[in-house]
mmCIF file of C-alpha atoms in Angstrom:
data_model
loop_
_atom_site.group_PDB
_atom_site.id
_atom_site.type_symbol
_atom_site.label_atom_id
_atom_site.label_comp_id
_atom_site.label_asym_id
_atom_site.label_seq_id
_atom_site.Cartn_x
_atom_site.Cartn_y
_atom_site.Cartn_z
ATOM 1 C CA MET F 70 100.539 170.474 107.482
ATOM 2 C CA THR F 71 101.822 167.776 104.704
ATOM 3 C CA HIS F 72 102.646 164.626 105.859
ATOM 4 C CA PRO F 73 105.209 163.152 103.088
ATOM 5 C CA THR F 74 103.205 159.295 103.604
ATOM 6 C CA ASP F 75 100.066 161.278 102.427
ATOM 7 C CA THR F 76 99.733 159.751 99.338
ATOM 8 C CA ALA F 77 101.258 156.316 100.448
ATOM 9 C CA VAL F 78 99.137 153.089 100.951
ATOM 10 C CA HIS F 79 99.873 151.681 104.610
ATOM 11 C CA ILE F 80 99.952 148.173 104.743
ATOM 12 C CA ILE F 81 100.773 146.479 108.545
ATOM 13 C CA GLY F 82 101.822 143.078 108.504
ATOM 14 C CA ALA F 83 104.362 141.709 106.245
ATOM 15 C CA GLY F 84 103.005 138.045 105.564
ATOM 16 C CA PRO F 85 101.695 136.416 102.787
ATOM 17 C CA ALA F 86 98.206 138.543 102.651
ATOM 18 C CA GLY F 87 100.307 141.812 103.500
ATOM 19 C CA LEU F 88 103.212 141.032 100.994
ATOM 20 C CA MET F 89 100.915 140.395 98.059
ATOM 21 C CA ALA F 90 99.053 143.465 98.316
ATOM 22 C CA ALA F 91 101.893 145.462 98.706
ATOM 23 C CA GLU F 92 102.989 144.074 95.035
ATOM 24 C CA THR F 93 99.259 144.709 94.030
ATOM 25 C CA LEU F 94 98.966 148.145 94.640
ATOM 26 C CA ALA F 95 102.906 149.089 93.728
ATOM 27 C CA LYS F 96 102.409 147.278 90.303
ATOM 28 C CA ALA F 97 99.007 149.986 89.847
ATOM 29 C CA GLY F 98 101.456 152.816 90.490
ATOM 30 C CA ALA F 99 100.887 153.531 94.244
ATOM 31 C CA PRO F 100 103.657 154.344 96.908
ATOM 32 C CA VAL F 101 103.278 151.812 99.165
ATOM 33 C CA VAL F 102 104.698 151.485 103.067
ATOM 34 C CA VAL F 103 104.673 148.002 105.515
ATOM 35 C CA HIS F 104 104.803 147.668 108.703
ATOM 36 C CA ASP F 105 106.053 144.459 110.786
ATOM 37 C CA ARG F 106 106.329 144.479 114.090
ATOM 38 C CA MET F 107 109.268 141.215 114.437
ATOM 39 C CA PRO F 108 112.888 142.218 113.075
ATOM 40 C CA SER F 109 112.345 140.487 109.726
ATOM 41 C CA VAL F 110 109.190 139.828 107.567
ATOM 42 C CA GLY F 111 107.690 136.388 106.800
ATOM 43 C CA ARG F 112 108.779 134.559 109.685
ATOM 44 C CA LYS F 113 105.160 132.386 109.478
ATOM 45 C CA LEU F 114 105.699 131.791 105.755
ATOM 46 C CA LEU F 115 109.172 130.629 106.534
ATOM 47 C CA MET F 116 108.262 127.939 108.962
ATOM 48 C CA ALA F 117 105.108 126.562 106.742
ATOM 49 C CA GLY F 118 108.129 125.882 104.508
ATOM 50 C CA ARG F 119 110.070 124.044 107.081
ATOM 51 C CA GLY F 120 108.467 120.686 105.908
ATOM 52 C CA GLY F 121 107.798 121.900 102.403
ATOM 53 C CA LEU F 122 106.274 125.006 100.939
ATOM 54 C CA ASN F 123 102.329 123.980 99.953
ATOM 55 C CA LEU F 124 101.509 126.938 97.809
ATOM 56 C CA THR F 125 98.329 125.494 96.567
ATOM 57 C CA HIS F 126 95.945 122.834 95.430
ATOM 58 C CA THR F 127 95.178 121.782 91.867
ATOM 59 C CA GLU F 128 91.816 119.625 92.555
ATOM 60 C CA ALA F 129 88.671 120.617 91.045
ATOM 61 C CA GLN F 130 87.016 124.381 91.756
ATOM 62 C CA ASP F 131 84.509 122.876 93.458
ATOM 63 C CA ALA F 132 86.275 120.664 95.511
ATOM 64 C CA PHE F 133 88.658 123.330 95.943
ATOM 65 C CA LEU F 134 85.792 125.956 97.412
ATOM 66 C CA SER F 135 84.406 123.542 99.596
ATOM 67 C CA ARG F 136 87.146 123.352 101.923
ATOM 68 C CA TYR F 137 86.147 126.678 103.043
ATOM 69 C CA ALA F 138 83.459 126.003 104.292
ATOM 70 C CA GLU F 139 80.608 128.546 105.332
ATOM 71 C CA ALA F 140 82.948 131.539 103.771
ATOM 72 C CA GLU F 141 82.892 129.305 100.525
ATOM 73 C CA GLY F 142 81.047 132.171 98.974
ATOM 74 C CA PRO F 143 82.985 135.195 99.631
ATOM 75 C CA ILE F 144 86.288 133.315 99.312
ATOM 76 C CA SER F 145 85.216 132.250 96.151
ATOM 77 C CA ASP F 146 85.305 135.500 94.925
ATOM 78 C CA TRP F 147 88.623 135.815 95.923
ATOM 79 C CA LEU F 148 89.615 133.235 93.883
ATOM 80 C CA ASP F 149 88.208 134.742 90.918
ATOM 81 C CA ALA F 150 90.648 137.514 91.478
ATOM 82 C CA PHE F 151 93.731 135.030 91.987
ATOM 83 C CA SER F 152 93.228 131.528 91.176
ATOM 84 C CA PRO F 153 95.240 128.649 91.972
ATOM 85 C CA ASP F 154 96.930 129.053 88.338
ATOM 86 C CA ASP F 155 97.449 132.727 88.882
ATOM 87 C CA LEU F 156 99.416 131.623 92.017
ATOM 88 C CA THR F 157 101.654 129.058 90.150
ATOM 89 C CA GLU F 158 102.504 131.638 87.374
ATOM 90 C CA TRP F 159 103.537 133.920 89.953
ATOM 91 C CA ALA F 160 106.077 131.867 91.595
ATOM 92 C CA HIS F 161 107.160 131.310 88.129
ATOM 93 C CA GLY F 162 107.827 134.585 87.403
ATOM 94 C CA LEU F 163 109.462 134.684 90.741
ATOM 95 C CA ASP F 164 111.823 131.994 89.442
ATOM 96 C CA GLN F 165 110.307 129.177 91.005
ATOM 97 C CA PRO F 166 109.572 126.426 89.049
ATOM 98 C CA THR F 167 106.507 124.295 90.830
ATOM 99 C CA PHE F 168 105.867 120.290 90.657
ATOM 100 C CA VAL F 169 102.438 118.632 91.480
ATOM 101 C CA GLY F 170 102.657 115.898 94.293
ATOM 102 C CA SER F 171 100.533 112.301 94.079
ATOM 103 C CA SER F 172 98.132 114.566 96.131
ATOM 104 C CA GLY F 173 97.623 117.258 94.094
ATOM 105 C CA ARG F 174 99.222 119.264 96.045
ATOM 106 C CA VAL F 175 101.488 122.184 94.579
ATOM 107 C CA PHE F 176 104.945 122.337 95.801
ATOM 108 C CA PRO F 177 108.363 124.772 94.692
ATOM 109 C CA LYS F 178 110.601 122.767 93.185
ATOM 110 C CA ALA F 179 112.941 124.087 96.135
ATOM 111 C CA MET F 180 110.729 122.656 98.973
ATOM 112 C CA LYS F 181 110.994 125.477 101.385
ATOM 113 C CA ALA F 182 110.375 129.229 101.540
ATOM 114 C CA SER F 183 112.974 130.941 101.852
ATOM 115 C CA PRO F 184 114.256 131.132 97.998
ATOM 116 C CA LEU F 185 110.863 132.232 97.015
ATOM 117 C CA LEU F 186 110.647 135.204 100.173
ATOM 118 C CA ARG F 187 114.358 136.386 99.101
ATOM 119 C CA ALA F 188 112.849 136.560 95.352
ATOM 120 C CA TRP F 189 109.963 138.296 96.298
ATOM 121 C CA LEU F 190 111.148 140.872 98.683
ATOM 122 C CA ALA F 191 113.577 141.617 96.127
ATOM 123 C CA ARG F 192 110.618 142.326 93.480
ATOM 124 C CA LEU F 193 109.286 144.274 95.971
ATOM 125 C CA ASN F 194 112.248 146.468 96.579
ATOM 126 C CA ASP F 195 112.346 147.284 92.844
ATOM 127 C CA LEU F 196 108.739 147.874 92.538
ATOM 128 C CA GLY F 197 109.789 151.087 95.620
ATOM 129 C CA VAL F 198 107.812 149.173 98.159
ATOM 130 C CA GLU F 199 109.360 150.256 101.462
ATOM 131 C CA ILE F 200 109.253 148.229 104.093
ATOM 132 C CA ARG F 201 109.816 148.939 108.325
ATOM 133 C CA THR F 202 110.374 146.228 110.786
ATOM 134 C CA ARG F 203 109.941 146.650 114.384
ATOM 135 C CA SER F 204 107.161 149.076 113.674
ATOM 136 C CA ARG F 205 104.493 148.030 116.121
ATOM 137 C CA TRP F 206 100.702 149.249 115.208
ATOM 138 C CA THR F 207 99.301 150.475 118.429
ATOM 139 C CA GLY F 208 95.861 152.091 117.091
ATOM 140 C CA TRP F 209 94.469 155.522 115.579
ATOM 141 C CA ARG F 210 94.864 158.984 116.792
ATOM 142 C CA ASP F 211 92.868 161.700 115.722
ATOM 143 C CA GLY F 212 92.395 159.486 112.454
ATOM 144 C CA ALA F 213 96.403 159.119 111.804
ATOM 145 C CA LEU F 214 98.134 155.602 112.680
ATOM 146 C CA VAL F 215 100.093 155.097 115.756
ATOM 147 C CA PHE F 216 103.147 153.067 115.648
ATOM 148 C CA ASP F 217 105.850 152.110 118.404
ATOM 149 C CA THR F 218 109.278 152.079 116.766
ATOM 150 C CA PRO F 219 112.669 151.728 118.091
ATOM 151 C CA GLU F 220 113.237 155.400 117.591
ATOM 152 C CA GLY F 221 109.813 156.400 119.576
ATOM 153 C CA GLU F 222 106.322 156.900 118.521
ATOM 154 C CA ARG F 223 105.566 157.694 114.905
ATOM 155 C CA ILE F 224 102.309 158.891 113.506
ATOM 156 C CA GLU F 225 101.652 158.433 109.682
ATOM 157 C CA HIS F 226 98.416 159.992 107.564
ATOM 158 C CA PRO F 227 97.896 157.306 105.278
ATOM 159 C CA ALA F 228 96.376 157.791 101.822
ATOM 160 C CA ALA F 229 94.559 154.215 102.619
ATOM 161 C CA THR F 230 95.119 151.655 105.186
ATOM 162 C CA ILE F 231 95.799 147.634 104.647
ATOM 163 C CA LEU F 232 95.301 145.613 107.908
ATOM 164 C CA ALA F 233 97.281 142.319 107.286
ATOM 165 C CA MET F 234 98.236 140.905 111.028
ATOM 166 C CA GLY F 235 97.252 137.717 110.824
ATOM 167 C CA GLY F 236 95.273 135.536 113.894
ATOM 168 C CA ALA F 237 96.675 134.727 116.616
ATOM 169 C CA SER F 238 98.168 131.340 116.034
ATOM 170 C CA TRP F 239 101.957 130.903 116.684
ATOM 171 C CA PRO F 240 102.195 134.212 118.218
ATOM 172 C CA ARG F 241 106.018 133.917 118.758
ATOM 173 C CA LEU F 242 106.090 134.554 114.766
ATOM 174 C CA GLY F 243 104.406 137.918 114.727
ATOM 175 C CA SER F 244 100.613 137.520 114.858
ATOM 176 C CA ASP F 245 99.538 137.757 118.288
ATOM 177 C CA GLY F 246 95.906 138.891 118.294
ATOM 178 C CA GLN F 247 96.425 142.377 120.156
ATOM 179 C CA TRP F 248 94.651 144.080 117.361
ATOM 180 C CA VAL F 249 90.996 142.606 118.370
ATOM 181 C CA PRO F 250 90.312 145.076 120.957
ATOM 182 C CA THR F 251 91.694 147.920 119.019
ATOM 183 C CA LEU F 252 89.147 146.734 116.244
ATOM 184 C CA GLU F 253 86.123 146.025 118.316
ATOM 185 C CA ALA F 254 86.836 149.738 120.039
ATOM 186 C CA GLN F 255 85.798 150.802 116.571
ATOM 187 C CA GLY F 256 82.887 148.862 116.176
ATOM 188 C CA VAL F 257 83.951 146.351 114.245
ATOM 189 C CA ALA F 258 82.226 142.820 114.799
ATOM 190 C CA VAL F 259 84.936 140.078 115.588
ATOM 191 C CA ALA F 260 84.166 136.486 116.139
ATOM 192 C CA PRO F 261 86.618 135.015 118.722
ATOM 193 C CA LEU F 262 89.931 133.659 117.865
ATOM 194 C CA VAL F 263 90.297 129.948 118.249
ATOM 195 C CA PRO F 264 92.898 127.318 116.890
ATOM 196 C CA ALA F 265 92.506 126.065 113.688
ATOM 197 C CA ASN F 266 94.672 123.344 112.082
ATOM 198 C CA ALA F 267 95.342 122.009 115.640
ATOM 199 C CA GLY F 268 96.044 118.862 117.740
ATOM 200 C CA PHE F 269 93.443 117.233 119.944
ATOM 201 C CA ASP F 270 93.752 115.424 123.376
ATOM 202 C CA VAL F 271 93.366 111.925 123.835
ATOM 203 C CA ALA F 272 94.136 110.105 127.054
ATOM 204 C CA TRP F 273 96.778 107.865 126.012
ATOM 205 C CA SER F 274 98.479 105.090 128.281
ATOM 206 C CA ASP F 275 102.042 105.676 129.437
ATOM 207 C CA ILE F 276 102.622 102.696 127.629
ATOM 208 C CA LEU F 277 101.827 104.218 124.313
ATOM 209 C CA ILE F 278 103.395 107.393 124.690
ATOM 210 C CA GLU F 279 106.719 105.921 125.603
ATOM 211 C CA ARG F 280 106.682 103.512 122.581
ATOM 212 C CA PHE F 281 104.921 105.213 119.707
ATOM 213 C CA ALA F 282 104.584 109.326 120.440
ATOM 214 C CA GLY F 283 105.816 110.786 116.961
ATOM 215 C CA GLN F 284 104.901 107.361 115.120
ATOM 216 C CA VAL F 285 102.861 108.096 112.210
ATOM 217 C CA LEU F 286 99.730 106.151 111.199
ATOM 218 C CA LYS F 287 98.788 105.608 107.726
ATOM 219 C CA PRO F 288 96.827 105.023 105.962
ATOM 220 C CA ALA F 289 94.333 105.634 108.157
ATOM 221 C CA ALA F 290 90.199 107.071 107.362
ATOM 222 C CA LEU F 291 88.966 109.450 110.140
ATOM 223 C CA THR F 292 85.243 109.809 110.744
ATOM 224 C CA VAL F 293 83.542 112.773 112.507
ATOM 225 C CA GLY F 294 79.666 112.395 111.655
ATOM 226 C CA ASP F 295 78.871 112.118 108.365
ATOM 227 C CA THR F 296 82.387 113.529 106.798
ATOM 228 C CA THR F 297 85.228 110.967 106.163
ATOM 229 C CA VAL F 298 88.587 112.375 105.226
ATOM 230 C CA ARG F 299 91.730 109.481 104.082
ATOM 231 C CA GLY F 300 95.252 110.589 105.182
ATOM 232 C CA GLU F 301 97.776 110.633 107.914
ATOM 233 C CA LEU F 302 97.062 110.393 111.641
ATOM 234 C CA VAL F 303 100.353 111.433 113.745
ATOM 235 C CA VAL F 304 100.365 110.076 117.884
ATOM 236 C CA THR F 305 101.883 112.150 119.935
ATOM 237 C CA ARG F 306 102.474 112.724 123.942
ATOM 238 C CA TYR F 307 98.959 114.774 124.213
ATOM 239 C CA GLY F 308 97.067 112.749 121.595
ATOM 240 C CA VAL F 309 96.885 112.864 117.617
ATOM 241 C CA GLU F 310 97.226 115.658 114.830
ATOM 242 C CA GLY F 311 98.364 115.416 111.281
ATOM 243 C CA GLY F 312 96.636 116.151 107.850
ATOM 244 C CA ALA F 313 93.554 114.252 107.985
ATOM 245 C CA ILE F 314 93.138 115.660 111.372
ATOM 246 C CA TYR F 315 93.186 118.876 110.271
ATOM 247 C CA ALA F 316 91.220 118.270 107.544
ATOM 248 C CA LEU F 317 88.224 117.706 110.794
ATOM 249 C CA SER F 318 89.406 120.368 113.010
ATOM 250 C CA ALA F 319 86.656 122.551 112.873
ATOM 251 C CA ALA F 320 83.966 119.814 113.346
ATOM 252 C CA LEU F 321 85.983 118.502 116.155
ATOM 253 C CA ARG F 322 86.623 121.503 117.843
ATOM 254 C CA ASP F 323 82.700 122.336 117.510
ATOM 255 C CA ALA F 324 81.774 119.278 119.143
ATOM 256 C CA ILE F 325 84.148 119.727 122.122
ATOM 257 C CA ALA F 326 82.903 122.964 122.340
ATOM 258 C CA ALA F 327 79.084 121.930 122.741
ATOM 259 C CA GLU F 328 79.626 118.710 124.481
ATOM 260 C CA GLY F 329 82.976 118.402 126.351
ATOM 261 C CA SER F 330 84.552 115.985 124.211
ATOM 262 C CA ALA F 331 84.512 114.505 120.485
ATOM 263 C CA THR F 332 84.674 110.588 119.298
ATOM 264 C CA LEU F 333 86.869 110.305 116.269
ATOM 265 C CA VAL F 334 86.507 107.036 114.233
ATOM 266 C CA VAL F 335 89.767 105.693 113.080
ATOM 267 C CA ASP F 336 90.038 103.071 110.090
ATOM 268 C CA LEU F 337 92.684 101.447 110.591
ATOM 269 C CA ARG F 338 92.841 99.564 107.217
ATOM 270 C CA PRO F 339 90.890 101.966 105.327
ATOM 271 C CA ASP F 340 92.126 100.008 101.745
ATOM 272 C CA LEU F 341 90.336 96.621 102.949
ATOM 273 C CA SER F 342 86.277 95.969 103.527
ATOM 274 C CA GLU F 343 85.182 94.552 106.549
ATOM 275 C CA GLU F 344 84.468 91.364 105.195
ATOM 276 C CA ALA F 345 87.683 90.892 103.250
ATOM 277 C CA LEU F 346 89.497 92.095 106.289
ATOM 278 C CA ALA F 347 87.649 89.317 108.237
ATOM 279 C CA GLU F 348 88.646 86.481 105.918
ATOM 280 C CA ARG F 349 92.420 87.433 106.093
ATOM 281 C CA LEU F 350 92.145 87.539 110.125
ATOM 282 C CA ALA F 351 90.117 84.364 109.996
ATOM 283 C CA ARG F 352 93.684 82.462 108.523
ATOM 284 C CA PRO F 353 94.720 79.622 111.172
ATOM 285 C CA ARG F 354 97.856 81.524 112.968
ATOM 286 C CA GLY F 355 99.533 78.802 113.996
ATOM 287 C CA LYS F 356 102.285 79.517 116.076
ATOM 288 C CA ASP F 357 102.459 83.146 115.862
ATOM 289 C CA SER F 358 101.464 85.406 118.829
ATOM 290 C CA VAL F 359 98.384 87.754 118.373
ATOM 291 C CA THR F 360 100.577 90.928 117.639
ATOM 292 C CA ASN F 361 102.141 88.862 114.718
ATOM 293 C CA HIS F 362 99.033 87.528 113.200
ATOM 294 C CA LEU F 363 97.592 91.511 113.413
ATOM 295 C CA ARG F 364 100.745 92.431 111.808
ATOM 296 C CA LYS F 365 100.745 89.209 108.651
ATOM 297 C CA ALA F 366 97.029 88.386 108.379
ATOM 298 C CA GLY F 367 95.581 91.779 109.157
ATOM 299 C CA GLY F 368 98.371 93.803 107.346
ATOM 300 C CA LEU F 369 98.754 96.263 110.925
ATOM 301 C CA SER F 370 101.645 98.385 111.817
ATOM 302 C CA PRO F 371 102.750 98.163 115.678
ATOM 303 C CA VAL F 372 101.003 101.799 115.843
ATOM 304 C CA ALA F 373 97.897 100.623 114.482
ATOM 305 C CA ILE F 374 98.021 97.540 116.508
ATOM 306 C CA ALA F 375 99.085 99.727 119.634
ATOM 307 C CA ILE F 376 95.615 101.780 119.153
ATOM 308 C CA LEU F 377 93.642 98.768 118.977
ATOM 309 C CA ARG F 378 95.215 97.663 122.286
ATOM 310 C CA GLU F 379 94.657 100.829 123.746
ATOM 311 C CA ILE F 380 91.124 100.861 123.608
ATOM 312 C CA GLY F 381 90.252 97.733 125.146
ATOM 313 C CA GLU F 382 90.841 93.821 124.932
ATOM 314 C CA ILE F 383 91.345 92.382 121.337
ATOM 315 C CA PRO F 384 87.773 90.771 120.358
ATOM 316 C CA PRO F 385 87.245 87.161 119.596
ATOM 317 C CA GLY F 386 86.833 86.218 116.515
ATOM 318 C CA ALA F 387 87.549 87.036 112.968
ATOM 319 C CA PRO F 388 84.104 89.157 112.860
ATOM 320 C CA LYS F 389 84.010 91.153 115.702
ATOM 321 C CA LEU F 390 87.653 92.098 115.236
ATOM 322 C CA ALA F 391 87.487 93.378 111.965
ATOM 323 C CA LYS F 392 84.991 95.368 112.606
ATOM 324 C CA ARG F 393 86.926 96.728 115.686
ATOM 325 C CA ILE F 394 89.734 97.466 113.435
ATOM 326 C CA LYS F 395 87.435 99.301 110.856
ATOM 327 C CA ALA F 396 86.009 101.340 113.522
ATOM 328 C CA ILE F 397 88.435 102.086 116.634
ATOM 329 C CA ARG F 398 86.360 104.954 118.375
ATOM 330 C CA LEU F 399 89.046 107.519 119.680
ATOM 331 C CA LYS F 400 87.412 110.341 122.543
ATOM 332 C CA LEU F 401 89.219 113.519 122.181
ATOM 333 C CA THR F 402 88.759 115.720 125.342
ATOM 334 C CA GLY F 403 90.489 118.857 124.188
ATOM 335 C CA VAL F 404 91.957 120.585 121.124
ATOM 336 C CA GLN F 405 95.970 122.378 121.672
ATOM 337 C CA GLY F 406 95.535 125.835 122.432
ATOM 338 C CA LEU F 407 96.536 128.879 119.897
ATOM 339 C CA ASP F 408 100.423 128.386 120.440
ATOM 340 C CA ARG F 409 100.788 125.583 118.801
ATOM 341 C CA ALA F 410 98.013 125.660 116.175
ATOM 342 C CA ILE F 411 98.743 125.991 112.738
ATOM 343 C CA SER F 412 95.679 128.743 111.876
ATOM 344 C CA THR F 413 93.128 130.681 113.562
ATOM 345 C CA ALA F 414 89.542 130.792 113.048
ATOM 346 C CA GLY F 415 87.663 133.794 113.635
ATOM 347 C CA GLY F 416 88.687 137.311 113.259
ATOM 348 C CA VAL F 417 86.974 140.306 111.454
ATOM 349 C CA ARG F 418 83.492 139.011 110.763
ATOM 350 C CA PHE F 419 82.351 139.123 106.630
ATOM 351 C CA ASP F 420 78.980 141.654 107.440
ATOM 352 C CA ALA F 421 81.944 144.216 109.182
ATOM 353 C CA LEU F 422 83.588 144.289 105.290
ATOM 354 C CA ASN F 423 82.429 145.300 101.881
ATOM 355 C CA PRO F 424 83.014 142.944 99.085
ATOM 356 C CA SER F 425 85.982 144.917 98.588
ATOM 357 C CA LEU F 426 87.327 144.043 102.217
ATOM 358 C CA MET F 427 86.862 147.579 103.170
ATOM 359 C CA LEU F 428 85.827 148.267 107.189
ATOM 360 C CA THR F 429 82.212 149.456 106.881
ATOM 361 C CA ALA F 430 82.900 151.069 110.302
ATOM 362 C CA ARG F 431 86.322 152.729 108.768
ATOM 363 C CA PRO F 432 85.816 153.942 105.361
ATOM 364 C CA GLY F 433 89.723 153.645 103.878
ATOM 365 C CA VAL F 434 90.623 150.548 105.928
ATOM 366 C CA PHE F 435 91.207 147.117 104.661
ATOM 367 C CA VAL F 436 91.634 143.765 106.325
ATOM 368 C CA ALA F 437 93.359 140.483 104.356
ATOM 369 C CA GLY F 438 94.475 137.500 105.121
ATOM 370 C CA GLU F 439 93.848 135.529 108.788
ATOM 371 C CA MET F 440 92.469 138.621 110.247
ATOM 372 C CA ILE F 441 89.352 137.907 108.679
ATOM 373 C CA ASP F 442 86.871 135.114 109.540
ATOM 374 C CA TRP F 443 87.203 131.784 107.902
ATOM 375 C CA GLU F 444 89.448 128.545 107.899
ATOM 376 C CA ALA F 445 90.365 126.055 106.225
ATOM 377 C CA PRO F 446 92.567 123.222 106.124
ATOM 378 C CA THR F 447 96.225 122.258 105.220
ATOM 379 C CA GLY F 448 96.860 121.715 102.051
ATOM 380 C CA GLY F 449 97.914 124.776 99.916
ATOM 381 C CA TYR F 450 94.202 126.227 101.011
ATOM 382 C CA LEU F 451 95.876 128.671 103.664
ATOM 383 C CA LEU F 452 98.090 130.148 101.402
ATOM 384 C CA GLN F 453 95.871 130.604 98.178
ATOM 385 C CA ALA F 454 92.876 132.054 100.123
ATOM 386 C CA SER F 455 95.495 134.411 102.409
ATOM 387 C CA LEU F 456 97.233 135.622 98.906
ATOM 388 C CA ALA F 457 94.245 136.212 96.961
ATOM 389 C CA SER F 458 92.855 138.403 99.795
ATOM 390 C CA GLY F 459 95.802 140.570 99.890
ATOM 391 C CA VAL F 460 95.030 140.782 95.756
ATOM 392 C CA VAL F 461 91.039 141.373 96.677
ATOM 393 C CA ALA F 462 92.291 144.179 99.626
ATOM 394 C CA ALA F 463 94.793 145.570 97.282
ATOM 395 C CA ASN F 464 92.262 146.033 94.257
ATOM 396 C CA GLY F 465 89.560 147.569 96.575
ATOM 397 C CA VAL F 466 91.939 150.112 97.930
ATOM 398 C CA LEU F 467 92.647 151.321 94.090
ATOM 399 C CA ARG F 468 88.741 151.477 93.059
ATOM 400 C CA TRP F 469 88.199 153.280 96.364
ATOM 401 C CA ARG F 470 91.060 155.973 95.790
ATOM 402 C CA ALA F 471 89.914 156.307 92.781
ATOM 403 C CA SER F 472 86.339 157.210 93.681
ATOM 404 C CA GLN F 473 87.506 160.211 96.243
#
């Protein structure tokens, strides 16, 4: 018996990695069917675009690759296949002009994801890509893919398969990590899924929470061990989050897992040396209160002053006070869960994949995106690597099919 989709490549997951794989395959002339368990596609991409869709980054290649830490090697190959320049050109091809922000980040001029996604879906439709929503993959049966759909169970016999179902962050948007036991049952090595780019718990006082939750501390320099990141820190009711926190989240998460807590050192005035700050603080304060003196002479914002007071009495003398301001030590006691994390660490291990991202345990099945065991901070690095992995997996499918 033949099946109408025997020649089609089936992609499971209609996020950035899955859709980019679909485009790459369709441009090469392959029939493509994309499945997504949600009623609409690209939900996490749309969520990411609410505050300005960060497509990629313009920093030098060595610095860019260093953001991927232990996964730098394989992701370097991904970016050879689809570079930051390629991504920008791709967006322009969708009539989505871009601009480079002051930090080197690349954004669409529309500053949101919806116009780009609409243009992308229109292109995929023109290429003949079929997208099936409310189609949830439940595993394999006798080598075939099994889907739960509103019309009942559906069996597909694909020419090849790409799994691009994401990690487990923001599960209400579609990526729930339910694929883990299915792959493990096939002998695929999967590292545990844990939060990445997440907030951390700090035992703030009720007064600080009431007055300053939601406020942003910037500029600030945050240090963990030998690593220092400049950026912003957002005070939340549970603790801290923000871009600079996300850049350190792997180290903070690992420290909490190993020791039960992590120490985050915060420099409240990173633009001043300790000596220069001490000189300013030594100026007579006259009738000014301590708070006003810290604001005027120290240049501290109200939220910075609140954090300074939070960790103890204001030390006497300008040198000691400057030293404290330049090295606030916050104790982080926990990490926010997967339901609040921006992304996920863990996933299919690289040693379970060949360089084309095909599972060694299941020839003809490829993996892309956050399902793979890598992580990166926000700033364009997540989307760049996810899209590039879709290109790599699709090219792997094309080579594998040609060799059969």
